[in-house]
CSV table of C-alpha atoms and ligand atoms in Angstrom, one decimal:
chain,number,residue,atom,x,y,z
S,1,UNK,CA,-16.6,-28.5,19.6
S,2,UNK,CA,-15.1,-25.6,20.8
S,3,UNK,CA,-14.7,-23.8,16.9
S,4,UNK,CA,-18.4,-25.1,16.5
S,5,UNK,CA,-19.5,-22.9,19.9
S,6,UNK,CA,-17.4,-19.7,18.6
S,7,UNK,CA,-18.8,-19.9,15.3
S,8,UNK,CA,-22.2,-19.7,16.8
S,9,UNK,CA,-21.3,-16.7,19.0
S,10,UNK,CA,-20.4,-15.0,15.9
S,11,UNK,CA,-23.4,-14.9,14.8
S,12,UNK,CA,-25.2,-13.7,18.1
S,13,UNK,CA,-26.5,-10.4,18.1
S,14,UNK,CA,-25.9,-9.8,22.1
S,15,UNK,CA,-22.3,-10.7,21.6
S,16,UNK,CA,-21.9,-9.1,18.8
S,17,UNK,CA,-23.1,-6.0,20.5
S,18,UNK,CA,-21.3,-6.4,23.8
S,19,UNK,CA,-17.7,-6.7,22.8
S,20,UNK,CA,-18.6,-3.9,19.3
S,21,UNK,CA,-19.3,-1.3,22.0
S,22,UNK,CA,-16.8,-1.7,24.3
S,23,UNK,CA,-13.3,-1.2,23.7
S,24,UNK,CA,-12.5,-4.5,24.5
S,25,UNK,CA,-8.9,-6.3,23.6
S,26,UNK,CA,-8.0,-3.7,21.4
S,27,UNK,CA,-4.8,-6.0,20.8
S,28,UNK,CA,-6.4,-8.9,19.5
S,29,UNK,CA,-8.3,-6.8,16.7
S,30,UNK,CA,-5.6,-4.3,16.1
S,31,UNK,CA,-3.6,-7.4,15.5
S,32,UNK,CA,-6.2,-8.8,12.8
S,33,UNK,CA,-7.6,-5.4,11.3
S,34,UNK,CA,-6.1,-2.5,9.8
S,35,UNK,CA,-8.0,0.3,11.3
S,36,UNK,CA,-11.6,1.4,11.3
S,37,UNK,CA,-11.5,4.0,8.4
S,38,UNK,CA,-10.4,3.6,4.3
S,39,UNK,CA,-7.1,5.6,5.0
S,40,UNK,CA,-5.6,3.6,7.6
S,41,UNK,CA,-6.3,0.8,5.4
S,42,UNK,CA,-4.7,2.9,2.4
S,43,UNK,CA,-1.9,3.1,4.6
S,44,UNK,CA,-1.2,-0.4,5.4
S,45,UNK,CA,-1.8,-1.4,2.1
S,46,UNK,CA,1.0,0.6,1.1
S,47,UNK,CA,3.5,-0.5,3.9
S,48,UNK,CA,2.6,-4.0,2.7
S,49,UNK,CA,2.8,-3.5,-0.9
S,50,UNK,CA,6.6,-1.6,-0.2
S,51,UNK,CA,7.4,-4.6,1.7
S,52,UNK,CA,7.2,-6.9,-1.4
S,53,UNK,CA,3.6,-8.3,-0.6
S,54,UNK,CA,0.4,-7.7,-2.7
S,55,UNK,CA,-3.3,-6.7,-0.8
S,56,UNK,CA,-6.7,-8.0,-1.3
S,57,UNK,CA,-8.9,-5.1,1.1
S,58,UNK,CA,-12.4,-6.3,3.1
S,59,UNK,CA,-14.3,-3.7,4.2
S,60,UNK,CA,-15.7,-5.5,7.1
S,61,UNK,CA,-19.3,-6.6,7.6
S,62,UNK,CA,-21.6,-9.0,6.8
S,63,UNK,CA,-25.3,-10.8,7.0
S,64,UNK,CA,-26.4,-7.1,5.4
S,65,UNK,CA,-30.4,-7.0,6.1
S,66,UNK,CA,-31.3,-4.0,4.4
S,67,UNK,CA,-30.7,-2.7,0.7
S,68,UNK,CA,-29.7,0.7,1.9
S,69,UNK,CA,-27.1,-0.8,4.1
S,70,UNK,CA,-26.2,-2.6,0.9
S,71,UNK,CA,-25.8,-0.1,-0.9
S,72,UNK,CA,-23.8,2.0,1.4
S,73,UNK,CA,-21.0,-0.8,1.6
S,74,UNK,CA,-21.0,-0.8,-2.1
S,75,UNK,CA,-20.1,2.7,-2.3
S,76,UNK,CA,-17.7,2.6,0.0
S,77,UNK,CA,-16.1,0.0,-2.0
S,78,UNK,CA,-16.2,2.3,-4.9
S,79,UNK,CA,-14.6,5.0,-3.3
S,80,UNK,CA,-11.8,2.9,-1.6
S,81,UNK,CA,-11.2,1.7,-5.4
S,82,UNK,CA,-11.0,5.5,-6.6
S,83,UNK,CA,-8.2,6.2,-3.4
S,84,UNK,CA,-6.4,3.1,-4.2
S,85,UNK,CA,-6.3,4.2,-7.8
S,86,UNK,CA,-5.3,7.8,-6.3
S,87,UNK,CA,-2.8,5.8,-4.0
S,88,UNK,CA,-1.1,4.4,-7.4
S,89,UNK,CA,-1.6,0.9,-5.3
S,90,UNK,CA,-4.5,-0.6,-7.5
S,91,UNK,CA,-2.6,-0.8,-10.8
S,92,UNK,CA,-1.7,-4.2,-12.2
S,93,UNK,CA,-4.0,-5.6,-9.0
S,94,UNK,CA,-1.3,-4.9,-6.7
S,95,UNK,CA,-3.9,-4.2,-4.5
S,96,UNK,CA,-7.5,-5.4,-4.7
S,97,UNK,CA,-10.6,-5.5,-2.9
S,98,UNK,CA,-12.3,-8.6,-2.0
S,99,UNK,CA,-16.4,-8.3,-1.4
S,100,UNK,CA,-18.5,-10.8,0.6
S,101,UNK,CA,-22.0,-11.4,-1.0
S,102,UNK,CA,-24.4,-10.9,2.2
S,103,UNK,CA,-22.2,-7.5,3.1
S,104,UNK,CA,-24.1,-6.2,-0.3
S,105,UNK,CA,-27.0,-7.6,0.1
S,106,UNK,CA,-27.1,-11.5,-1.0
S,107,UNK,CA,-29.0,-12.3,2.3
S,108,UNK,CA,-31.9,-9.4,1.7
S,109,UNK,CA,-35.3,-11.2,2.1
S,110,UNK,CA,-36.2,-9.7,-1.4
S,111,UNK,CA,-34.9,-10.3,-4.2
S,112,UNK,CA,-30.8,-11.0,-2.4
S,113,UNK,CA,-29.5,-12.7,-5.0
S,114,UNK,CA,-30.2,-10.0,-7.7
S,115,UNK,CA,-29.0,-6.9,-5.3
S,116,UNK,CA,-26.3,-8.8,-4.5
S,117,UNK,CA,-25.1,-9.3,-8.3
S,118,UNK,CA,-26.0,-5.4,-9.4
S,119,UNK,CA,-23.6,-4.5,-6.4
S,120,UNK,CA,-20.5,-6.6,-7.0
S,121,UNK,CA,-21.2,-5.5,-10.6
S,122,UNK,CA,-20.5,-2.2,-10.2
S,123,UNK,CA,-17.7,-3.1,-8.1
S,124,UNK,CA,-15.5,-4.8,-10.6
S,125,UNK,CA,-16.6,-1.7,-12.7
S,126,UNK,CA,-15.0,0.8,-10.4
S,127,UNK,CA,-12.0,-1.9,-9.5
S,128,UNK,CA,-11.9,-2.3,-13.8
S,129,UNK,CA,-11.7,1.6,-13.6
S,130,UNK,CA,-8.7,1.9,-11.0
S,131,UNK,CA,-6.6,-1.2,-12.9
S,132,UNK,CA,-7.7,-3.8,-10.5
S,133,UNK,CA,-9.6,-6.8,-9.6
S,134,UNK,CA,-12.5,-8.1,-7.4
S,135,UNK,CA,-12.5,-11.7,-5.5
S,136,UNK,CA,-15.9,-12.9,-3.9
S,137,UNK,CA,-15.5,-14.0,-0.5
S,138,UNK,CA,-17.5,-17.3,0.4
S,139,UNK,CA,-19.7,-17.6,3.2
S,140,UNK,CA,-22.3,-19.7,4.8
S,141,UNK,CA,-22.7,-22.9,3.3
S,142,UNK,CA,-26.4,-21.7,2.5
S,143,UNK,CA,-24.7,-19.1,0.3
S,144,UNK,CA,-22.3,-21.7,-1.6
S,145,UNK,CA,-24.7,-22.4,-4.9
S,146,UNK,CA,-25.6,-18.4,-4.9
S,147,UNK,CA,-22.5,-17.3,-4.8
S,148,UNK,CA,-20.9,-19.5,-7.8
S,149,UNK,CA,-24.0,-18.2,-9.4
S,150,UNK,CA,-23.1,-15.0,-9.1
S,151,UNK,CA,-19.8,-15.0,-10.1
S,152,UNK,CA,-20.5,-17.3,-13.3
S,153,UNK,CA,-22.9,-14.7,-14.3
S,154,UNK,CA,-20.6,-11.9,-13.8
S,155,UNK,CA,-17.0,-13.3,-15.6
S,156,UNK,CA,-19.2,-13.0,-18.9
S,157,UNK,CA,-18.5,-9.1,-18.4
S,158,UNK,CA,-15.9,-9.6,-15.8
S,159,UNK,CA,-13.5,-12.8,-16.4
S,160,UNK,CA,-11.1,-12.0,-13.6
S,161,UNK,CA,-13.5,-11.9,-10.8
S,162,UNK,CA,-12.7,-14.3,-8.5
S,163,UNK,CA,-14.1,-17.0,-6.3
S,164,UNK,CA,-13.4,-18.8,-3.3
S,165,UNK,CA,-13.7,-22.6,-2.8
S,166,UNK,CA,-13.6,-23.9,0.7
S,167,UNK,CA,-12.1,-27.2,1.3
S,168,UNK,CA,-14.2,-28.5,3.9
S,169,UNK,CA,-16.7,-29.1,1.8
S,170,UNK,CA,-17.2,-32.6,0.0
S,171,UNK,CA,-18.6,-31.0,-2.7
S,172,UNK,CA,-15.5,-28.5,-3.4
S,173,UNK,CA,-13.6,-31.1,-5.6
S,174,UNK,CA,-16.4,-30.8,-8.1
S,175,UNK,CA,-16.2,-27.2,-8.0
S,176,UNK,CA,-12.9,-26.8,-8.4
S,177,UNK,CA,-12.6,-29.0,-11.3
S,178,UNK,CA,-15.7,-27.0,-12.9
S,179,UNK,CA,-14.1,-23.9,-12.0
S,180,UNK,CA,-10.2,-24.7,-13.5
S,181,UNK,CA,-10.7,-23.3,-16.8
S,182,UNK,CA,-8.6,-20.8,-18.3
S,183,UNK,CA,-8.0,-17.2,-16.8
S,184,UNK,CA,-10.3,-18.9,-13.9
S,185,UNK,CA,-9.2,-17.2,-10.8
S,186,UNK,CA,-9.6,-19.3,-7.5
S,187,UNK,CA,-9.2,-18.8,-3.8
S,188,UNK,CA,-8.9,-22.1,-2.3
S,189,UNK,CA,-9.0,-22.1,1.6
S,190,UNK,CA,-10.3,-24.4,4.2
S,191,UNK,CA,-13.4,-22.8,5.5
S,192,UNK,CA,-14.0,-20.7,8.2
S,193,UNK,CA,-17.4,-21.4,8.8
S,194,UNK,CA,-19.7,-24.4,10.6
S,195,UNK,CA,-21.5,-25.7,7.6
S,196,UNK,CA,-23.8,-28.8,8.3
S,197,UNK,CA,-22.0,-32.2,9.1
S,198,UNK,CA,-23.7,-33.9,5.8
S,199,UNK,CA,-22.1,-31.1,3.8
S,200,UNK,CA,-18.6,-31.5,5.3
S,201,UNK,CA,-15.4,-33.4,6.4
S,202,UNK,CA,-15.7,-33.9,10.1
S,203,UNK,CA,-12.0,-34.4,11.0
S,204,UNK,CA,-9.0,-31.9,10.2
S,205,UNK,CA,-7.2,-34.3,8.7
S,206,UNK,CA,-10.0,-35.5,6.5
S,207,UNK,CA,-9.7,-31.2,5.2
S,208,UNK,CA,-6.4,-31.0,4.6
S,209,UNK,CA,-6.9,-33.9,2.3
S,210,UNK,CA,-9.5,-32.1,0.5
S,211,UNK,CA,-7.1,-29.4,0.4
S,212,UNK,CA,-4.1,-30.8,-1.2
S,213,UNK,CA,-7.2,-33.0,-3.9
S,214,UNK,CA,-8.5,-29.4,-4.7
S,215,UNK,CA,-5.0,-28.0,-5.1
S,216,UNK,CA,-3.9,-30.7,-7.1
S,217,UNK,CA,-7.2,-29.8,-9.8
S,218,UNK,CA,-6.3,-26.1,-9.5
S,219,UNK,CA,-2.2,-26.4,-10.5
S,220,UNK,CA,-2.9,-29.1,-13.1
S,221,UNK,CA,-5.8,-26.6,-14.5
S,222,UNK,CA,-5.8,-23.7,-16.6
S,223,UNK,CA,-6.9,-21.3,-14.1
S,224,UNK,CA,-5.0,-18.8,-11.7
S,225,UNK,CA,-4.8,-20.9,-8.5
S,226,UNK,CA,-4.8,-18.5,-4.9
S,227,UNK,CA,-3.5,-20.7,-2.2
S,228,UNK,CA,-4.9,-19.5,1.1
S,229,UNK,CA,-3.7,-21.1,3.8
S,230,UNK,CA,-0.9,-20.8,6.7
S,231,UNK,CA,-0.7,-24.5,7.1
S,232,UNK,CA,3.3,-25.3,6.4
S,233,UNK,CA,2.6,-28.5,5.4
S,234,UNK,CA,0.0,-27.7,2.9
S,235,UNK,CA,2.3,-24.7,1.7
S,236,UNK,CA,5.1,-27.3,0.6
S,237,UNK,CA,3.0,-29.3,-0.9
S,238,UNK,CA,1.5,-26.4,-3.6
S,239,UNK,CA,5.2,-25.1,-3.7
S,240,UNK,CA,6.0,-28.7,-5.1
S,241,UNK,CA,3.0,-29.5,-7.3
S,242,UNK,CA,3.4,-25.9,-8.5
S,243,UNK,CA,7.1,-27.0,-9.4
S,244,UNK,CA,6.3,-30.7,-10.6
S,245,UNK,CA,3.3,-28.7,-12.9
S,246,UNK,CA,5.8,-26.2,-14.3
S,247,UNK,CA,4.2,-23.4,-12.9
S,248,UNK,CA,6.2,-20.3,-12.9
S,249,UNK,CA,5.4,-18.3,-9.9
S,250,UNK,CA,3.2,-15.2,-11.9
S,251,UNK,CA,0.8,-18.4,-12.2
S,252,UNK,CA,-0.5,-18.7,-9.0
S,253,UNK,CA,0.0,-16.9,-5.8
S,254,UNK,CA,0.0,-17.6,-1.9
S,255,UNK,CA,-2.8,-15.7,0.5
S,256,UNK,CA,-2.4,-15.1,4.2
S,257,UNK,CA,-4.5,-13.2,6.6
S,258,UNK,CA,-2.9,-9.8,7.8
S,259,UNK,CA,-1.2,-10.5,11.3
S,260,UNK,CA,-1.1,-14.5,10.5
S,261,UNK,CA,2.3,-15.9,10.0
S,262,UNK,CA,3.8,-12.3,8.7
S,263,UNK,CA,7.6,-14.0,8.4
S,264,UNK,CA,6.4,-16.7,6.8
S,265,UNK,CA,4.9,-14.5,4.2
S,266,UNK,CA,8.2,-12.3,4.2
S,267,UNK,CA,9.8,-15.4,3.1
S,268,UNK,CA,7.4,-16.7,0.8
S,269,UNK,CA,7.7,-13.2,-1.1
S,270,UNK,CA,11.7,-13.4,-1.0
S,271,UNK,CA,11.8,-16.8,-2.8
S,272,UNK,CA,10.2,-14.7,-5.6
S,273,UNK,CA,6.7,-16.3,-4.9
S,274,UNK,CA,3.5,-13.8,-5.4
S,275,UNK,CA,1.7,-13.4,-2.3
S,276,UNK,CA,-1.2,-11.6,-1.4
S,277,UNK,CA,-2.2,-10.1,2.5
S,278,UNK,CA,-5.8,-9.9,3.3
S,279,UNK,CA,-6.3,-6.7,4.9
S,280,UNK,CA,-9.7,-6.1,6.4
S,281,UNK,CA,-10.6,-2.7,7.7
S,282,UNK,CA,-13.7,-1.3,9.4
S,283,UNK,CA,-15.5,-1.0,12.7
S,284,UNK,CA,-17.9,-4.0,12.2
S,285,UNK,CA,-15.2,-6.2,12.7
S,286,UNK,CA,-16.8,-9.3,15.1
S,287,UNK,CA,-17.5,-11.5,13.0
S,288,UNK,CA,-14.1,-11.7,11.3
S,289,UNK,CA,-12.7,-11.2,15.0
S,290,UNK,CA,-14.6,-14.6,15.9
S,291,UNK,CA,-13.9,-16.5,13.4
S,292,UNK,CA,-10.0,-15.7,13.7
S,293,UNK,CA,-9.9,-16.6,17.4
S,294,UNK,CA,-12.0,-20.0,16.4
S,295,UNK,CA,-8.6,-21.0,14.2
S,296,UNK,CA,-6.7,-20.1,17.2
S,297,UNK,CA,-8.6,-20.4,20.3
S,298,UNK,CA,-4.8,-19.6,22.4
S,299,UNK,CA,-5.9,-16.0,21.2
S,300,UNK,CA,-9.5,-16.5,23.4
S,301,UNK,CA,-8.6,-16.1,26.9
S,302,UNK,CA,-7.0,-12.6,26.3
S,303,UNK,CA,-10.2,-11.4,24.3
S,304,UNK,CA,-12.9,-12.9,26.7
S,305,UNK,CA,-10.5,-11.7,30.0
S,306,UNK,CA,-10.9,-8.2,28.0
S,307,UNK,CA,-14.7,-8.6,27.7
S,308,UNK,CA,-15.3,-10.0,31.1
S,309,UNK,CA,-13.5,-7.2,32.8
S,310,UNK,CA,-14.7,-4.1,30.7
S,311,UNK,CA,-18.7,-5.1,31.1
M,401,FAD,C1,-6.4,-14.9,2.2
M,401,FAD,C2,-7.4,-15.7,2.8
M,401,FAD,C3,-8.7,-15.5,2.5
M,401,FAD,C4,-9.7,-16.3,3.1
M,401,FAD,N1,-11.0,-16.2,2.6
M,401,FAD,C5,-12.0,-17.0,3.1
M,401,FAD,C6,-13.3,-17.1,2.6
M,401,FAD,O1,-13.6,-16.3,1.6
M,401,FAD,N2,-14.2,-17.9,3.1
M,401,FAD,C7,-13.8,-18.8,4.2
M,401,FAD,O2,-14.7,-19.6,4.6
M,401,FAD,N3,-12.6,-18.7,4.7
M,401,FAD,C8,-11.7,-17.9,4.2
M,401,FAD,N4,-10.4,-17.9,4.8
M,401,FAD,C9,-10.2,-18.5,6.1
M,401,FAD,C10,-9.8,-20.0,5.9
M,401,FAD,O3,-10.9,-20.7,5.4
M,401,FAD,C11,-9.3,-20.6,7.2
M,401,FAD,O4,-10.3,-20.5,8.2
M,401,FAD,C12,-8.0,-19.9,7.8
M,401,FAD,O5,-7.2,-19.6,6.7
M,401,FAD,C13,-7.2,-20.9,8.7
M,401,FAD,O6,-6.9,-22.1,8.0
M,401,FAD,P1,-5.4,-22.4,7.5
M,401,FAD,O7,-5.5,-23.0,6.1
M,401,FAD,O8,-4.5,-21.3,7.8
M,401,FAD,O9,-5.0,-23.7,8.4
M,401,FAD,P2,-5.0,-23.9,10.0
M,401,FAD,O10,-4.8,-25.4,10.2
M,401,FAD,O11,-6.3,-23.3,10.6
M,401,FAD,O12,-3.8,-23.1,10.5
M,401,FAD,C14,-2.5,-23.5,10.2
M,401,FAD,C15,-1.5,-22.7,11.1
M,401,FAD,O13,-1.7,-21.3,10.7
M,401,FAD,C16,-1.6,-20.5,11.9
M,401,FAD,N5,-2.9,-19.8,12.1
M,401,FAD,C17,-4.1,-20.1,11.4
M,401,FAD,N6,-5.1,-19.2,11.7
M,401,FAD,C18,-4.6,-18.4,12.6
M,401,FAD,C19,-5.1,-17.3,13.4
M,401,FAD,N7,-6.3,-16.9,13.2
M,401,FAD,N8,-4.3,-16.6,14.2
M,401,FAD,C20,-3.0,-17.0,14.4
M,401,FAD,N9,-2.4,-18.1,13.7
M,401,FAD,C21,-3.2,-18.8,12.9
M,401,FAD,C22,-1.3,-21.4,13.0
M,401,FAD,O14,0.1,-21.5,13.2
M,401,FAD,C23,-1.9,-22.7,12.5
M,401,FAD,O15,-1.3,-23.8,13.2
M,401,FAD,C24,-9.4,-17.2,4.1
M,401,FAD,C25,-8.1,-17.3,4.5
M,401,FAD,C26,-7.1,-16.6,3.9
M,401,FAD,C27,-5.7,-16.9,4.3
C-alpha cells in the first residue's frame, strides 16, 4: 500500500516541483545520484571503475513531453559517450550508458514510438563510436510491448543493445524465454513501478519466484544474462545456477544501484564476478529519488522531515 502511494507521488507534478526546488535532504539523493552535471558523473564512474566495478550511466529524467526536450537528452547522451570515450572509461563497455524510452521521447503524443527509436539509434551510434554499449531501461507497464519493439528493431543494426525485463510481471517469463537467444543481452530486475494488478504478482514472494523462473531461462539461454538485484537470497541462487549451468563469470554479470549494498558489490567483484553500478546523474532526479525510497521506505522519514521543514 504504502510503495503503491509513493509510486503515485512520483508521478505528481506538485511534488515533483516542491522537493526539485528546494534543497531538500540533500543526503538521501547525494546518496543515490552522482551529481547534477556529466563530470561529476565522469568522475564517479572512474572511482568505480578503479575500484574493480563496471558503470551503466542515466542521465536522469523521464515522461519527456516535447521532442525538443527529447532531443536535448539525446545529445547529452552523445556527448557523455564522446567524454567517456575521452575518459578512456567506455572502451570494452567498462562503462555504458543506459537510456530510458520516454526520457527521448517514447511518451510524445506524436509519433513517440518513432522519435523514441531515431533517438536511442543514434545513441548506440555514438556509444558504438566510443567502444561501448547501450541498455534500454523499462518503464511503465504501458511502455512494456513499445519498448521490446524498439529494441527488436534496433539489434538488427545494434545486437548488443540491451533490454530490461521486470519480474513482476506475469508475462516476463515469456519474454525472457523469447529474448534468451544468442549475444541477447538482458537486465532482469523486479520492477520498480505500480503496473496494474491483472498485469502483475501481488505478493513479494509471488516476484521473487518469478525472479529466480526468469533467471533460470536467462542462465540456461544463450544470451548475456544482467542480474539486477540486491536481494541476497536471489543473488545465491544466480551464483549457483550460473555454476550448476557452467557459466564462467565473463557470461553474465551482477547490477546494483549506486549507494545500494556498496560491500556487497565490493565482494561480489572480489570473487572475480563482473558487476556493473548504475550511476544516475542529473538535476531531474525525483522520480528515481521516489522510487528508491518506495524499495526502502526507512529512507522516507528523513526525506519528508527534510521537505516538511524547508517549505
Ligand atoms: C542495475 C539496476 C537497474 C535497474 N533497472 C530497472 C529498470 O530498467 N526498470 C525497473 O522497473 N526497475 C529497475 N531497477 C529497479 C528494480 O526493479 C528494483 O526496484 C530494485 O532493484 C529493488 O529490488 P531488489 O531486487 O534489490 O529487491 P528488494 O527486495 O527490493 O531489496 C533487497 C534488499 O536490497 C536492499 N535495497 C533494495 N533497494 C534499496 C534501496 N533503494 N535503498 C537501500 N537498500 C535497498 C535492501 O537491503 C533490501 O532488503 C533496476 C535495479 C538495478 C539494480
Amino acid at each position: 500500500m504504502l510503495r503503491r502511494m509513493l509510486l503515485a507521488a512520483s508521478a505528481s507534478e506538485r511534488l515533483r516541483e516542491l522537493a526539485v526546488s528546494t534543497p531538500v535532504a540533500r543526503g538521501v539523493v547525494a546518496r543515490y545520484v552522482a551529481g547534477d552535471r556529466a563530470a561529476g558523473a565522469v568522475a564517479a564512474a572512474r572511482r568505480l571503475r578503479g575500484a574493480g566495478l563496471l558503470v551503466t550511466l542515466d542521465y536522469l529524467g523521464e515522461d519527456t513531453t516535447d521532442a525538443g526536450q527529447a532531443a536535448a537528452v539525446t545529445s547529452e547522451y552523445i556527448a557523455l559517450l564522446g567524454r567517456l570515450a575521452d575518459a578512456g572509461l567506455a572502451r570494452g563497455g567498462g562503462v555504458e550508458v543506459s537510456v530510458k524510452p520516454t526520457a527521448v521521447g517514447l511518451g510524445l503524443a506524436d509519433h513517440g514510438e518513432k522519435t523514441a527509436a531515431e533517438n536511442i539509434t543514434r545513441v548506440c551510434a555514438a556509444a558504438r563510436g566510443a567502444g561501448t554499449t547501450v541498455t534500454v531501461d523499462m518503464e511503465e507497464h504501458s511502455h512494456v510491448d513499445a519498448t521490446l519493439r524498439i529494441v527488436r528493431a534496433l539489434r538488427d543494426g545494434f545486437p548488443d543493445l540491451g533490454c530490461v525485463i521486470q519480474a513482476q510481471l506475469r508475462r516476463s517469463f515469456a519474454d525472457c524465454a523469447a529474448l534468451a537467444t544468442p549475444g541477447s543481452r538482458v537486465r532482469l530486475c523486479k520492477g520498480a513501478y505500480a503496473p496494474p494488478p491483472e498485469a502483475t504478482f501481488a505478493s513479494r514472494a509471488g516476484v521473487d519466484r518469478s525472479y529466480a523462473r526468469c533467471l533460470g531461462v536467462l542462465i540456461a539461454g544463450s544470451g548475456y544474462p544482467m542480474i539486477a538485484t540486491h536481494d541476497p537470497r536471489l543473488i545465491k541462487i544466480a551464483a549457483a545456477r550460473a555454476y550448476l549451468a557452467g557459466r564462467a563469470p565473463p557470461s553474465f554479470e551482477y547490477q546494483m544501484l549506486y549507494g545500494v549494498r556498496p560491500a556487497e558489490q565490493q565482494r561480489l567483484a572480489a570473487t572475480g564476478a563482473r558487476v556493473r553500478v548504475y550511476l544516475p546523474y542529473g538535476s531531474d532526479w525525483y522520480g528515481y529519488l521516489v522510487r528508491r525510497l518506495a524499495e526502502r521506505p526507512a529512507n522516507l522519514t528523513f526525506f519528508l522531515r527534510s521537505l516538511v521543514r524547508r517549505s
